[in-house]
Amino acid sequence: MANPMEQFEIKDIAPIEYGQYDLSFTNSALWMALALVTVAIFLFVGTAKPQLVPSRWQAAVEYLYDFVRKMLDDNVGPEGRKFAPLIFSLFIFVLACNMLGMIPWVGSFTPTSHISVTLGLAVLVFAIVCIVGFWKHGLHFFSLFWPKDTFFPLAVFVACIEFLSFLSRPFTLAIRLFANMTAGHVLLKVFGTFVVSLGLFSDLPFVLAILPLTVTIALTGLEVLIAVVQAYVFALLASIYLNDAINLH
Amino acid sequence: MPQFDLANVFLPQLFWLSVLFAILYFGVVRLTLPKLGKVMEERENKVSGDIEKAEKAKLDSDKLNEDYETGLLVARDEARKMLADAKSKAAASVEKKSANAQKKADETIAAAQVEIEKARASAMKEIEAVAADGASSIVERLTGNAPTKAVVSKATKSVFG
């Protein structure tokens, strides 16, 4: 029986060493590149000839762009529009990685099931939030942690908690996505191996595999949903964090 | 879990993530989305402009309709007034005509009456004369003496009044 963790194995495709650093092009990088190519085709075709009455491709891209812009309008306000390209990039990149990983094929790989990738994206969000916050408000940005009109010792206590929760944001953001993706793929793989092992039962071939196969199909639907929802949650949280930096509260 | 073999998997993935995400952001999204944003804005403006225009057109048509209604009302009133005028004029002319006719008829009647009166008076005179003649001849035959004219006229006058 195959190890359900095997699917997360990183395999070198083109080993690259830069000094003492390992910068190899791996299967993870390949699937991120595929995600990039998919998104690039989607966007370039969709915006090749922008028209007032959109074509189908253009309408699809517009739908997603409008979705992100609305999210920023709702959570950040008018100043959030500047960050639409960034949030859009995060959203569509995570979405593409999640969805390409759902291809039911041995070679497919989900980069977002790796904490290295999700942490990289989360740290990017965190860094941008900090930069924007200090850029706009200077040291006043620290007032984000200070609760207004509160009993002083209590305020100090709350400020400590707020600060810790602020620092933990990149990790929670990264772990949420990584854990969701990993758990889903492990589950799929476990039920997939059930299909094989029960289907090979020689006295009653195939029949016993029906149940786990049904479960696998249902789980695939659920995982597609999770893939979309997690991409949305990632972008949504990124915009909520941006709101803190821009509007302080 | 292979994911937590960070010493081996972290750096290559982070490196390629940075490269590919940078390409995605600067080379794809930044090049394409602003074009779309422009078109979407244009469309929004066009749609709101069209709606405005339609609203204005509707207002205009409403006004036109109102004007038409008031025009119709005025015309109707005028027509009614004209009709009433014509009616009253006609009535007046009829009255005048009938009054004229009445007057003419009255005049004719009066003239006829005068004529009749004259004829009667002359007839009466003639009768008086005839009666006087008759009476004087009767008296002459009875008495042999012809009465005097004065007496005869007195006598006839007392009879004819």
PDB file of N, CA and C in Angstrom, chain A residues 5 8 10 21-25 28-29 32-33 36 39 43-44 47 50-52 54 61-62 65-66 69 85-86 88-89 93 113-114 116-117 120 124 178 182, chain B residues 1-4 6 8-17 19-21 23-25 27-37 39-44 46:
ATOM      1  N   MET A   5       1.571   9.920   2.071  1.00  0.00           N
ATOM      2  CA  MET A   5       2.402  11.128   2.126  1.00  0.00           C
ATOM      3  C   MET A   5       3.321  11.231   0.912  1.00  0.00           C
ATOM      4  N   PHE A   8       3.394  14.133  -1.591  1.00  0.00           N
ATOM      5  CA  PHE A   8       3.940  15.455  -1.271  1.00  0.00           C
ATOM      6  C   PHE A   8       5.451  15.506  -1.444  1.00  0.00           C
ATOM      7  N   ILE A  10       9.065  15.972  -2.752  1.00  0.00           N
ATOM      8  CA  ILE A  10       9.661  16.917  -3.708  1.00  0.00           C
ATOM      9  C   ILE A  10      10.703  16.178  -4.524  1.00  0.00           C
ATOM     10  N   TYR A  21      23.690  27.152  -2.012  1.00  0.00           N
ATOM     11  CA  TYR A  21      22.226  27.102  -1.958  1.00  0.00           C
ATOM     12  C   TYR A  21      21.664  26.174  -3.021  1.00  0.00           C
ATOM     13  N   ASP A  22      20.622  25.422  -2.612  1.00  0.00           N
ATOM     14  CA  ASP A  22      19.950  24.506  -3.521  1.00  0.00           C
ATOM     15  C   ASP A  22      18.752  25.236  -4.120  1.00  0.00           C
ATOM     16  N   LEU A  23      18.817  25.557  -5.403  1.00  0.00           N
ATOM     17  CA  LEU A  23      17.725  26.262  -6.063  1.00  0.00           C
ATOM     18  C   LEU A  23      17.131  25.384  -7.168  1.00  0.00           C
ATOM     19  N   SER A  24      17.091  24.090  -6.932  1.00  0.00           N
ATOM     20  CA  SER A  24      16.675  23.154  -7.982  1.00  0.00           C
ATOM     21  C   SER A  24      15.257  23.417  -8.453  1.00  0.00           C
ATOM     22  N   PHE A  25      15.087  23.157  -9.745  1.00  0.00           N
ATOM     23  CA  PHE A  25      13.741  23.201 -10.314  1.00  0.00           C
ATOM     24  C   PHE A  25      13.091  21.856 -10.030  1.00  0.00           C
ATOM     25  N   SER A  28       7.447  20.736  -7.589  1.00  0.00           N
ATOM     26  CA  SER A  28       6.688  21.853  -7.021  1.00  0.00           C
ATOM     27  C   SER A  28       6.811  23.085  -7.904  1.00  0.00           C
ATOM     28  N   ALA A  29       8.037  23.410  -8.310  1.00  0.00           N
ATOM     29  CA  ALA A  29       8.262  24.575  -9.164  1.00  0.00           C
ATOM     30  C   ALA A  29       7.566  24.385 -10.503  1.00  0.00           C
ATOM     31  N   MET A  32       3.927  25.099 -10.042  1.00  0.00           N
ATOM     32  CA  MET A  32       3.719  26.548  -9.891  1.00  0.00           C
ATOM     33  C   MET A  32       3.837  27.215 -11.249  1.00  0.00           C
ATOM     34  N   ALA A  33       4.816  26.739 -12.059  1.00  0.00           N
ATOM     35  CA  ALA A  33       4.995  27.308 -13.395  1.00  0.00           C
ATOM     36  C   ALA A  33       3.761  27.025 -14.247  1.00  0.00           C
ATOM     37  N   LEU A  36       1.188  29.378 -13.316  1.00  0.00           N
ATOM     38  CA  LEU A  36       1.492  30.689 -13.904  1.00  0.00           C
ATOM     39  C   LEU A  36       1.084  30.724 -15.372  1.00  0.00           C
ATOM     40  N   VAL A  39      -2.733  30.800 -15.707  1.00  0.00           N
ATOM     41  CA  VAL A  39      -3.255  32.133 -15.397  1.00  0.00           C
ATOM     42  C   VAL A  39      -2.910  33.110 -16.509  1.00  0.00           C
ATOM     43  N   LEU A  43      -5.525  35.246 -18.608  1.00  0.00           N
ATOM     44  CA  LEU A  43      -5.560  36.710 -18.572  1.00  0.00           C
ATOM     45  C   LEU A  43      -5.238  37.332 -19.925  1.00  0.00           C
ATOM     46  N   PHE A  44      -4.242  36.779 -20.625  1.00  0.00           N
ATOM     47  CA  PHE A  44      -3.865  37.409 -21.891  1.00  0.00           C
ATOM     48  C   PHE A  44      -4.947  37.230 -22.942  1.00  0.00           C
ATOM     49  N   THR A  47      -7.929  39.520 -22.058  1.00  0.00           N
ATOM     50  CA  THR A  47      -7.776  40.970 -22.204  1.00  0.00           C
ATOM     51  C   THR A  47      -7.125  41.343 -23.526  1.00  0.00           C
ATOM     52  N   PRO A  50      -9.936  44.187 -25.284  1.00  0.00           N
ATOM     53  CA  PRO A  50     -10.994  44.560 -24.333  1.00  0.00           C
ATOM     54  C   PRO A  50     -12.083  45.363 -25.037  1.00  0.00           C
ATOM     55  N   GLN A  51     -13.310  44.922 -24.882  1.00  0.00           N
ATOM     56  CA  GLN A  51     -14.432  45.593 -25.539  1.00  0.00           C
ATOM     57  C   GLN A  51     -15.485  45.978 -24.516  1.00  0.00           C
ATOM     58  N   LEU A  52     -16.310  46.936 -24.906  1.00  0.00           N
ATOM     59  CA  LEU A  52     -17.399  47.347 -24.012  1.00  0.00           C
ATOM     60  C   LEU A  52     -18.377  46.219 -23.807  1.00  0.00           C
ATOM     61  N   PRO A  54     -18.279  42.527 -23.580  1.00  0.00           N
ATOM     62  CA  PRO A  54     -17.170  41.591 -23.450  1.00  0.00           C
ATOM     63  C   PRO A  54     -17.428  40.257 -24.152  1.00  0.00           C
ATOM     64  N   VAL A  61     -12.737  36.831 -17.022  1.00  0.00           N
ATOM     65  CA  VAL A  61     -11.680  37.565 -16.303  1.00  0.00           C
ATOM     66  C   VAL A  61     -12.292  38.722 -15.522  1.00  0.00           C
ATOM     67  N   GLU A  62     -13.220  39.435 -16.192  1.00  0.00           N
ATOM     68  CA  GLU A  62     -13.866  40.567 -15.531  1.00  0.00           C
ATOM     69  C   GLU A  62     -14.602  40.140 -14.280  1.00  0.00           C
ATOM     70  N   TYR A  65     -12.065  39.684 -11.603  1.00  0.00           N
ATOM     71  CA  TYR A  65     -11.479  40.974 -11.218  1.00  0.00           C
ATOM     72  C   TYR A  65     -12.487  41.780 -10.402  1.00  0.00           C
ATOM     73  N   ASP A  66     -13.720  41.766 -10.860  1.00  0.00           N
ATOM     74  CA  ASP A  66     -14.772  42.496 -10.161  1.00  0.00           C
ATOM     75  C   ASP A  66     -14.995  41.921  -8.768  1.00  0.00           C
ATOM     76  N   ARG A  69     -12.246  43.208  -6.647  1.00  0.00           N
ATOM     77  CA  ARG A  69     -12.433  44.631  -6.364  1.00  0.00           C
ATOM     78  C   ARG A  69     -13.546  44.875  -5.350  1.00  0.00           C
ATOM     79  N   PRO A  85      -4.587  44.552  -7.976  1.00  0.00           N
ATOM     80  CA  PRO A  85      -3.728  43.623  -8.713  1.00  0.00           C
ATOM     81  C   PRO A  85      -3.010  42.633  -7.793  1.00  0.00           C
ATOM     82  N   LEU A  86      -2.558  43.116  -6.638  1.00  0.00           N
ATOM     83  CA  LEU A  86      -1.842  42.224  -5.722  1.00  0.00           C
ATOM     84  C   LEU A  86      -2.768  41.137  -5.186  1.00  0.00           C
ATOM     85  N   PHE A  88      -5.548  40.195  -6.391  1.00  0.00           N
ATOM     86  CA  PHE A  88      -5.971  39.359  -7.519  1.00  0.00           C
ATOM     87  C   PHE A  88      -4.901  38.315  -7.822  1.00  0.00           C
ATOM     88  N   SER A  89      -3.619  38.741  -7.827  1.00  0.00           N
ATOM     89  CA  SER A  89      -2.526  37.794  -8.109  1.00  0.00           C
ATOM     90  C   SER A  89      -2.506  36.686  -7.074  1.00  0.00           C
ATOM     91  N   PHE A  93      -3.392  32.911  -8.134  1.00  0.00           N
ATOM     92  CA  PHE A  93      -2.255  31.986  -8.057  1.00  0.00           C
ATOM     93  C   PHE A  93      -2.591  30.816  -7.124  1.00  0.00           C
ATOM     94  N   SER A 113       0.105  22.656  -0.970  1.00  0.00           N
ATOM     95  CA  SER A 113       0.088  21.717   0.151  1.00  0.00           C
ATOM     96  C   SER A 113       1.450  21.713   0.842  1.00  0.00           C
ATOM     97  N   HIS A 114       2.304  22.636   0.436  1.00  0.00           N
ATOM     98  CA  HIS A 114       3.615  22.756   1.074  1.00  0.00           C
ATOM     99  C   HIS A 114       3.694  24.030   1.876  1.00  0.00           C
ATOM    100  N   SER A 116       6.162  25.588   2.806  1.00  0.00           N
ATOM    101  CA  SER A 116       7.169  26.526   2.286  1.00  0.00           C
ATOM    102  C   SER A 116       6.519  27.529   1.348  1.00  0.00           C
ATOM    103  N   VAL A 117       5.619  27.026   0.483  1.00  0.00           N
ATOM    104  CA  VAL A 117       4.973  27.905  -0.487  1.00  0.00           C
ATOM    105  C   VAL A 117       3.970  28.818   0.213  1.00  0.00           C
ATOM    106  N   GLY A 120       5.636  31.378   2.244  1.00  0.00           N
ATOM    107  CA  GLY A 120       6.218  32.415   1.382  1.00  0.00           C
ATOM    108  C   GLY A 120       5.168  33.455   1.017  1.00  0.00           C
ATOM    109  N   LEU A 124       4.818  37.373   2.372  1.00  0.00           N
ATOM    110  CA  LEU A 124       4.690  38.478   1.419  1.00  0.00           C
ATOM    111  C   LEU A 124       3.553  39.403   1.854  1.00  0.00           C
ATOM    112  N   PHE A 178      -2.153  25.445   3.897  1.00  0.00           N
ATOM    113  CA  PHE A 178      -1.345  24.212   3.784  1.00  0.00           C
ATOM    114  C   PHE A 178      -2.071  23.017   4.399  1.00  0.00           C
ATOM    115  N   THR A 182      -3.295  19.729   2.396  1.00  0.00           N
ATOM    116  CA  THR A 182      -2.673  18.458   2.755  1.00  0.00           C
ATOM    117  C   THR A 182      -3.727  17.456   3.216  1.00  0.00           C
TER     118      THR A 182
ATOM    119  N   MET B   1       6.219  13.633   7.271  1.00  0.00           N
ATOM    120  CA  MET B   1       5.677  14.501   6.227  1.00  0.00           C
ATOM    121  C   MET B   1       6.796  15.188   5.450  1.00  0.00           C
ATOM    122  N   PRO B   2       6.787  15.038   4.133  1.00  0.00           N
ATOM    123  CA  PRO B   2       7.871  15.675   3.341  1.00  0.00           C
ATOM    124  C   PRO B   2       7.849  17.186   3.477  1.00  0.00           C
ATOM    125  N   GLN B   3       6.668  17.756   3.820  1.00  0.00           N
ATOM    126  CA  GLN B   3       6.567  19.215   3.894  1.00  0.00           C
ATOM    127  C   GLN B   3       7.470  19.793   4.978  1.00  0.00           C
ATOM    128  N   PHE B   4       7.700  18.986   6.044  1.00  0.00           N
ATOM    129  CA  PHE B   4       8.450  19.532   7.172  1.00  0.00           C
ATOM    130  C   PHE B   4       9.944  19.206   7.103  1.00  0.00           C
ATOM    131  N   LEU B   6      12.208  20.818   6.076  1.00  0.00           N
ATOM    132  CA  LEU B   6      12.412  22.184   5.603  1.00  0.00           C
ATOM    133  C   LEU B   6      13.817  22.443   5.080  1.00  0.00           C
ATOM    134  N   ASN B   8      15.526  20.755   3.213  1.00  0.00           N
ATOM    135  CA  ASN B   8      15.672  20.392   1.805  1.00  0.00           C
ATOM    136  C   ASN B   8      14.618  20.982   0.878  1.00  0.00           C
ATOM    137  N   VAL B   9      13.409  21.228   1.426  1.00  0.00           N
ATOM    138  CA  VAL B   9      12.352  21.652   0.514  1.00  0.00           C
ATOM    139  C   VAL B   9      12.079  23.154   0.555  1.00  0.00           C
ATOM    140  N   PHE B  10      12.553  23.821   1.602  1.00  0.00           N
ATOM    141  CA  PHE B  10      12.140  25.218   1.764  1.00  0.00           C
ATOM    142  C   PHE B  10      12.757  26.129   0.702  1.00  0.00           C
ATOM    143  N   LEU B  11      14.057  26.100   0.594  1.00  0.00           N
ATOM    144  CA  LEU B  11      14.734  27.077  -0.253  1.00  0.00           C
ATOM    145  C   LEU B  11      14.368  26.965  -1.738  1.00  0.00           C
ATOM    146  N   PRO B  12      14.447  25.761  -2.320  1.00  0.00           N
ATOM    147  CA  PRO B  12      14.105  25.708  -3.758  1.00  0.00           C
ATOM    148  C   PRO B  12      12.678  26.148  -4.046  1.00  0.00           C
ATOM    149  N   GLN B  13      11.763  25.797  -3.162  1.00  0.00           N
ATOM    150  CA  GLN B  13      10.374  26.192  -3.413  1.00  0.00           C
ATOM    151  C   GLN B  13      10.196  27.701  -3.258  1.00  0.00           C
ATOM    152  N   LEU B  14      10.838  28.231  -2.215  1.00  0.00           N
ATOM    153  CA  LEU B  14      10.689  29.672  -1.983  1.00  0.00           C
ATOM    154  C   LEU B  14      11.298  30.460  -3.138  1.00  0.00           C
ATOM    155  N   PHE B  15      12.451  29.981  -3.617  1.00  0.00           N
ATOM    156  CA  PHE B  15      13.121  30.667  -4.722  1.00  0.00           C
ATOM    157  C   PHE B  15      12.216  30.689  -5.958  1.00  0.00           C
ATOM    158  N   TRP B  16      11.698  29.531  -6.322  1.00  0.00           N
ATOM    159  CA  TRP B  16      10.870  29.478  -7.530  1.00  0.00           C
ATOM    160  C   TRP B  16       9.542  30.180  -7.322  1.00  0.00           C
ATOM    161  N   LEU B  17       9.028  30.116  -6.091  1.00  0.00           N
ATOM    162  CA  LEU B  17       7.798  30.864  -5.806  1.00  0.00           C
ATOM    163  C   LEU B  17       8.029  32.355  -6.035  1.00  0.00           C
ATOM    164  N   VAL B  19      10.297  33.843  -7.894  1.00  0.00           N
ATOM    165  CA  VAL B  19      10.494  34.138  -9.319  1.00  0.00           C
ATOM    166  C   VAL B  19       9.150  34.106 -10.048  1.00  0.00           C
ATOM    167  N   LEU B  20       8.409  33.023  -9.836  1.00  0.00           N
ATOM    168  CA  LEU B  20       7.175  32.836 -10.615  1.00  0.00           C
ATOM    169  C   LEU B  20       6.113  33.838 -10.189  1.00  0.00           C
ATOM    170  N   PHE B  21       6.035  34.122  -8.879  1.00  0.00           N
ATOM    171  CA  PHE B  21       5.008  35.082  -8.444  1.00  0.00           C
ATOM    172  C   PHE B  21       5.344  36.489  -8.936  1.00  0.00           C
ATOM    173  N   ILE B  23       6.909  37.127 -11.716  1.00  0.00           N
ATOM    174  CA  ILE B  23       6.519  37.141 -13.137  1.00  0.00           C
ATOM    175  C   ILE B  23       5.003  37.305 -13.242  1.00  0.00           C
ATOM    176  N   LEU B  24       4.273  36.567 -12.394  1.00  0.00           N
ATOM    177  CA  LEU B  24       2.807  36.653 -12.437  1.00  0.00           C
ATOM    178  C   LEU B  24       2.351  38.085 -12.169  1.00  0.00           C
ATOM    179  N   TYR B  25       2.926  38.691 -11.128  1.00  0.00           N
ATOM    180  CA  TYR B  25       2.457  40.025 -10.748  1.00  0.00           C
ATOM    181  C   TYR B  25       2.864  41.084 -11.767  1.00  0.00           C
ATOM    182  N   GLY B  27       4.562  40.619 -14.778  1.00  0.00           N
ATOM    183  CA  GLY B  27       4.541  40.284 -16.201  1.00  0.00           C
ATOM    184  C   GLY B  27       3.168  39.916 -16.728  1.00  0.00           C
ATOM    185  N   VAL B  28       2.250  39.544 -15.830  1.00  0.00           N
ATOM    186  CA  VAL B  28       0.931  39.123 -16.322  1.00  0.00           C
ATOM    187  C   VAL B  28      -0.166  40.051 -15.801  1.00  0.00           C
ATOM    188  N   VAL B  29      -0.301  40.079 -14.481  1.00  0.00           N
ATOM    189  CA  VAL B  29      -1.445  40.807 -13.912  1.00  0.00           C
ATOM    190  C   VAL B  29      -1.331  42.312 -14.176  1.00  0.00           C
ATOM    191  N   ARG B  30      -0.116  42.869 -13.937  1.00  0.00           N
ATOM    192  CA  ARG B  30       0.063  44.318 -14.127  1.00  0.00           C
ATOM    193  C   ARG B  30      -0.098  44.741 -15.583  1.00  0.00           C
ATOM    194  N   LEU B  31       0.120  43.800 -16.490  1.00  0.00           N
ATOM    195  CA  LEU B  31       0.014  44.144 -17.906  1.00  0.00           C
ATOM    196  C   LEU B  31      -1.421  44.013 -18.409  1.00  0.00           C
ATOM    197  N   THR B  32      -2.190  43.150 -17.770  1.00  0.00           N
ATOM    198  CA  THR B  32      -3.514  42.846 -18.329  1.00  0.00           C
ATOM    199  C   THR B  32      -4.657  43.542 -17.591  1.00  0.00           C
ATOM    200  N   LEU B  33      -4.631  43.484 -16.263  1.00  0.00           N
ATOM    201  CA  LEU B  33      -5.803  43.980 -15.526  1.00  0.00           C
ATOM    202  C   LEU B  33      -6.093  45.469 -15.720  1.00  0.00           C
ATOM    203  N   PRO B  34      -5.071  46.342 -15.778  1.00  0.00           N
ATOM    204  CA  PRO B  34      -5.402  47.762 -15.953  1.00  0.00           C
ATOM    205  C   PRO B  34      -6.191  48.023 -17.236  1.00  0.00           C
ATOM    206  N   LYS B  35      -5.845  47.273 -18.315  1.00  0.00           N
ATOM    207  CA  LYS B  35      -6.607  47.415 -19.561  1.00  0.00           C
ATOM    208  C   LYS B  35      -8.079  47.131 -19.312  1.00  0.00           C
ATOM    209  N   LEU B  36      -8.293  46.053 -18.579  1.00  0.00           N
ATOM    210  CA  LEU B  36      -9.661  45.628 -18.293  1.00  0.00           C
ATOM    211  C   LEU B  36     -10.359  46.647 -17.396  1.00  0.00           C
ATOM    212  N   GLY B  37      -9.595  47.154 -16.414  1.00  0.00           N
ATOM    213  CA  GLY B  37     -10.181  48.143 -15.504  1.00  0.00           C
ATOM    214  C   GLY B  37     -10.664  49.361 -16.270  1.00  0.00           C
ATOM    215  N   VAL B  39     -11.603  49.485 -19.425  1.00  0.00           N
ATOM    216  CA  VAL B  39     -12.818  49.149 -20.188  1.00  0.00           C
ATOM    217  C   VAL B  39     -14.033  49.082 -19.267  1.00  0.00           C
ATOM    218  N   MET B  40     -13.816  48.522 -18.082  1.00  0.00           N
ATOM    219  CA  MET B  40     -14.947  48.386 -17.156  1.00  0.00           C
ATOM    220  C   MET B  40     -15.451  49.765 -16.715  1.00  0.00           C
ATOM    221  N   GLU B  41     -14.486  50.663 -16.490  1.00  0.00           N
ATOM    222  CA  GLU B  41     -14.855  52.020 -16.090  1.00  0.00           C
ATOM    223  C   GLU B  41     -15.635  52.708 -17.210  1.00  0.00           C
ATOM    224  N   GLU B  42     -15.085  52.536 -18.437  1.00  0.00           N
ATOM    225  CA  GLU B  42     -15.730  53.115 -19.608  1.00  0.00           C
ATOM    226  C   GLU B  42     -17.168  52.623 -19.725  1.00  0.00           C
ATOM    227  N   ARG B  43     -17.313  51.331 -19.523  1.00  0.00           N
ATOM    228  CA  ARG B  43     -18.642  50.737 -19.646  1.00  0.00           C
ATOM    229  C   ARG B  43     -19.580  51.324 -18.592  1.00  0.00           C
ATOM    230  N   GLU B  44     -19.044  51.418 -17.363  1.00  0.00           N
ATOM    231  CA  GLU B  44     -19.861  51.973 -16.276  1.00  0.00           C
ATOM    232  C   GLU B  44     -20.338  53.379 -16.645  1.00  0.00           C
ATOM    233  N   LYS B  46     -20.545  54.676 -19.611  1.00  0.00           N
ATOM    234  CA  LYS B  46     -21.473  54.640 -20.746  1.00  0.00           C
ATOM    235  C   LYS B  46     -22.867  54.241 -20.271  1.00  0.00           C
TER     236      LYS B  46
END
